[in-house]
Coordinates of C-alpha atoms in Angstrom, one line a residue:
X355 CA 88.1 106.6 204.2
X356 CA 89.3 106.7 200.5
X357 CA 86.7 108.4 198.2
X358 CA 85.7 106.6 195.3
X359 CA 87.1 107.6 192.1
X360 CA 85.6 108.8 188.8
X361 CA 86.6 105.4 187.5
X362 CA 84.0 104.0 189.5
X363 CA 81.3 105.4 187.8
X364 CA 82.5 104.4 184.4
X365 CA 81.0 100.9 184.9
X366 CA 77.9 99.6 183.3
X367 CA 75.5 101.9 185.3
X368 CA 73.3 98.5 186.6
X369 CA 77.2 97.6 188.0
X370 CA 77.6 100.7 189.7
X371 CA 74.2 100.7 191.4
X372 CA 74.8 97.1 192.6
X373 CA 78.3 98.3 193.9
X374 CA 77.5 101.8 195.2
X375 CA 75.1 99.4 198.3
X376 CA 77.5 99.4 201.1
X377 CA 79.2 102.7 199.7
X378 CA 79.1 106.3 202.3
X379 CA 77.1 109.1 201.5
X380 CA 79.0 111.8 203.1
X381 CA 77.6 115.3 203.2
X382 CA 79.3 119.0 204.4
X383 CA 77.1 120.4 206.7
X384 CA 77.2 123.3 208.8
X385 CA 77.6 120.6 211.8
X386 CA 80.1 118.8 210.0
X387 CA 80.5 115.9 207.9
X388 CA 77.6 113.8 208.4
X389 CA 77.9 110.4 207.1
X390 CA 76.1 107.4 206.1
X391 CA 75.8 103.9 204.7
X392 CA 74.3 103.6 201.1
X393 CA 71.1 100.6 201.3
X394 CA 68.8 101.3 198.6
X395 CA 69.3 102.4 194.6
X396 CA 68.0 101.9 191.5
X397 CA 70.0 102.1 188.1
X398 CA 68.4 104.4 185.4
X399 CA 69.5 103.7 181.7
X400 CA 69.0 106.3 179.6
X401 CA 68.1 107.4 176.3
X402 CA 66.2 103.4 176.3
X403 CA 64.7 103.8 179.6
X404 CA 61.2 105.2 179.9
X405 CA 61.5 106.2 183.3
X406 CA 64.8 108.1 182.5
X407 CA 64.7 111.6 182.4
X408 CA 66.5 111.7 179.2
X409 CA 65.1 108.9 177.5
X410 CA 64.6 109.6 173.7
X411 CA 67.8 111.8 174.3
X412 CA 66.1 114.6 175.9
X413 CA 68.0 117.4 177.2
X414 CA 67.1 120.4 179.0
X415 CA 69.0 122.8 181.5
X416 CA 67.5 121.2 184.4
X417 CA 68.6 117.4 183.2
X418 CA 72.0 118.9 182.1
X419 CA 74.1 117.2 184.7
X420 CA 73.3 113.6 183.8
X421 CA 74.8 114.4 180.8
X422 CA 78.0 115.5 182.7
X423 CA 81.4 113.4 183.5
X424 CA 80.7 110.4 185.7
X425 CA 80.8 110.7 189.6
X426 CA 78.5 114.1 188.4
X427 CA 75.8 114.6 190.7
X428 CA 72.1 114.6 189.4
X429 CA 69.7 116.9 191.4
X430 CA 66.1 117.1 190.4
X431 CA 63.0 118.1 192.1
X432 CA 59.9 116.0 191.9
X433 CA 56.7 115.7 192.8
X434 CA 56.5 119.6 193.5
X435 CA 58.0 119.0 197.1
X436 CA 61.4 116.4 197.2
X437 CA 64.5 116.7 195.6
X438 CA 66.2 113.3 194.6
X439 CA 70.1 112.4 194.2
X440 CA 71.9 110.5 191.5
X441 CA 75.4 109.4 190.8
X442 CA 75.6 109.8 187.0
X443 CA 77.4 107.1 185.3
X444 CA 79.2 106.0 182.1
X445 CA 81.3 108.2 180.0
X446 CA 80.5 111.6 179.2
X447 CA 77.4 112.7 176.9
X448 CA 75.6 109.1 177.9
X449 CA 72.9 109.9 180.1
X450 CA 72.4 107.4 182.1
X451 CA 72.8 107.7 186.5
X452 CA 72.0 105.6 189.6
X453 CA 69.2 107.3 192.3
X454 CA 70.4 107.0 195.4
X455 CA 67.3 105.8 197.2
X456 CA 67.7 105.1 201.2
X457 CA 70.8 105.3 203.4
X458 CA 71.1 104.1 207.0
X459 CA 73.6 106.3 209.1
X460 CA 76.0 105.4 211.5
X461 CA 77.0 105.3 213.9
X462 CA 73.4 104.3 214.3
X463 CA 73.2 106.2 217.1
X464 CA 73.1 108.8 215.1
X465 CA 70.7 108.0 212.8
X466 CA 67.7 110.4 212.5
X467 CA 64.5 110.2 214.7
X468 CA 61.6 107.6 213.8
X469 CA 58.1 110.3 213.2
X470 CA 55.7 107.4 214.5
X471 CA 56.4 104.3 212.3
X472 CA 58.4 106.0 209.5
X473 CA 62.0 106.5 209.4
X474 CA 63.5 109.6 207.8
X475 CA 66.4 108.4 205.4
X476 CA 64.4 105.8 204.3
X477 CA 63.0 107.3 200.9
X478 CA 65.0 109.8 198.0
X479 CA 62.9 112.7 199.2
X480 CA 63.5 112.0 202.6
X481 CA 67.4 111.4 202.8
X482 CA 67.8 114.5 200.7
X483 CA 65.6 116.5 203.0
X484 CA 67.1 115.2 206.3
X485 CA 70.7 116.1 204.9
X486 CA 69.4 119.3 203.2
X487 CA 70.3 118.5 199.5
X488 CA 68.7 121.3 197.2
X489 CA 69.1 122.1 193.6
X490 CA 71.9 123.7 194.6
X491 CA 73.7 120.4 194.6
X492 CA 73.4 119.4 191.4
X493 CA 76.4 119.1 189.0
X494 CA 78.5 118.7 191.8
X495 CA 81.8 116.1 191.6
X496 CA 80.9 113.2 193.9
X497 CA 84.8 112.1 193.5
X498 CA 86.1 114.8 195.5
X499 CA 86.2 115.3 199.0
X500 CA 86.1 119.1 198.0
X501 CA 82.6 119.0 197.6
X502 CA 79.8 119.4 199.4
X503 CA 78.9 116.0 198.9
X504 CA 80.9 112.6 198.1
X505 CA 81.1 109.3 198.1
X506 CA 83.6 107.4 200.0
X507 CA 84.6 103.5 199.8
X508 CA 82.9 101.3 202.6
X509 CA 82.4 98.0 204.1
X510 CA 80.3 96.5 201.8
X511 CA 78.9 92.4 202.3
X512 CA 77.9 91.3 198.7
X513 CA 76.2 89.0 199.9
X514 CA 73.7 90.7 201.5
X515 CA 73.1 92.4 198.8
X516 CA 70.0 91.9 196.4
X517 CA 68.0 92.7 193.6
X518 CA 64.2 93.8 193.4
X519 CA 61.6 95.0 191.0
X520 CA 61.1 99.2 190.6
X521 CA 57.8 100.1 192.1
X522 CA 57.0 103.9 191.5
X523 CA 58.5 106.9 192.4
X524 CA 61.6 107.1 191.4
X525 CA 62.6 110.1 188.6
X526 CA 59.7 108.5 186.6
X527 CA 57.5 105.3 186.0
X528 CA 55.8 104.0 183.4
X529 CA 53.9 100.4 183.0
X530 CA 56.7 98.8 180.8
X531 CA 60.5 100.2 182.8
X532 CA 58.8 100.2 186.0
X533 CA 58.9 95.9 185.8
X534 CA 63.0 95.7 185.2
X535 CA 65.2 94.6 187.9
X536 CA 66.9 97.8 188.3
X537 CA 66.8 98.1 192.0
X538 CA 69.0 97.1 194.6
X539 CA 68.9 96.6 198.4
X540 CA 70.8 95.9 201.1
X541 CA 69.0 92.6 202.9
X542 CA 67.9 93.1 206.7
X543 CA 68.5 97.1 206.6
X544 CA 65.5 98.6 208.4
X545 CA 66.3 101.2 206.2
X546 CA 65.6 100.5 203.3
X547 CA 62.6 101.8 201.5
X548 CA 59.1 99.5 200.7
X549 CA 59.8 96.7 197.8
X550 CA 57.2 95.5 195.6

């Protein structure tokens, strides 16, 4: 499969999380290339956005990255127990990137076990558990196959694919950005994570 280029992720950043659904997460592991189909994310916008970390143009070593090239990975640990994964967008020094949110791998025979009811790619914390991405990963170019993790071009039905609220959870929330339609799903994945 052809990665997908930088240009990619020089779009308007609610573009490129509308076009990443249908998109594969692939990620180096020490059993190989695991692979797997991008369901869920949510766009982040920002200096504007509330529930961005670098709204008001903050900038700090950890939020460093999003202010990086786009196709620059965006690593962050939250809640005091998950680390999330973002493709940053738009041109360089505009902090703005898309959280990756659920993937759904495949084959599906492959997918990872259900613990009772709940699956385990299902959520940012948990995809970046199950695959093991750390802090580590952050700042890492998601354009190259070279690195430990990329994003390659898919098979990817538009229209199946929708738009939803933000509910909270994702690298921040707060009562006015949590309302916009920033979110986007693939319809009838079992994947994908609970809508509001």
């Amino acid at each position: 499969m052809k990665v997908l280029p930088e240009s990619f992720y020089l779009a308007p950043t609610e573009e490129v999380a509308r076009n990443l659904i249908g998109q594969t997460l692939v990620v180096r592991t020490p059993e190989g290339l695991k692979r797997s189909r991008i369901v869920e994310t949510e766009a982040y916008l920002g200096v504007l956005d509330r529930a961005c970390h670098s709204f008001g143009g903050r900038r700090t070593a950890r939020n460093e990255a999003i202010y990086g090239k786009p196709g620059t990975s965006y690593v962050y640990f939250i809640y005091g127990m998950y680390f999330c994964l973002n493709a940053v967008t738009g041109e360089r020094g505009v902090p703005e990137a898309v959280l990756i949110r659920a993937t759904e791998p495949f084959p599906l025979s492959e997918a990872p076990p259900e613990r009772g009811s709940r699956l385990e790619t299902n959520g940012p914390g948990k995809l970046c558990r199950f695959y093991g991405i750390e802090r580590d990963d952050d700042g890492l170019n998601l354009a190259s196959s070279r690195s430990r993790i990329f994003i390659e071009r898919g098979e990817v039905n538009f229209w199946r694919i929708q738009r939803g609220s933000v509910s909270p959870g994702g690298i921040d929330s707060s009562a006015k950005a949590r309302d916009w339609c920033l979110r986007y799903y693939l319809a009838g994945s079992r994947f994908v994570s609970k809508l509001r």
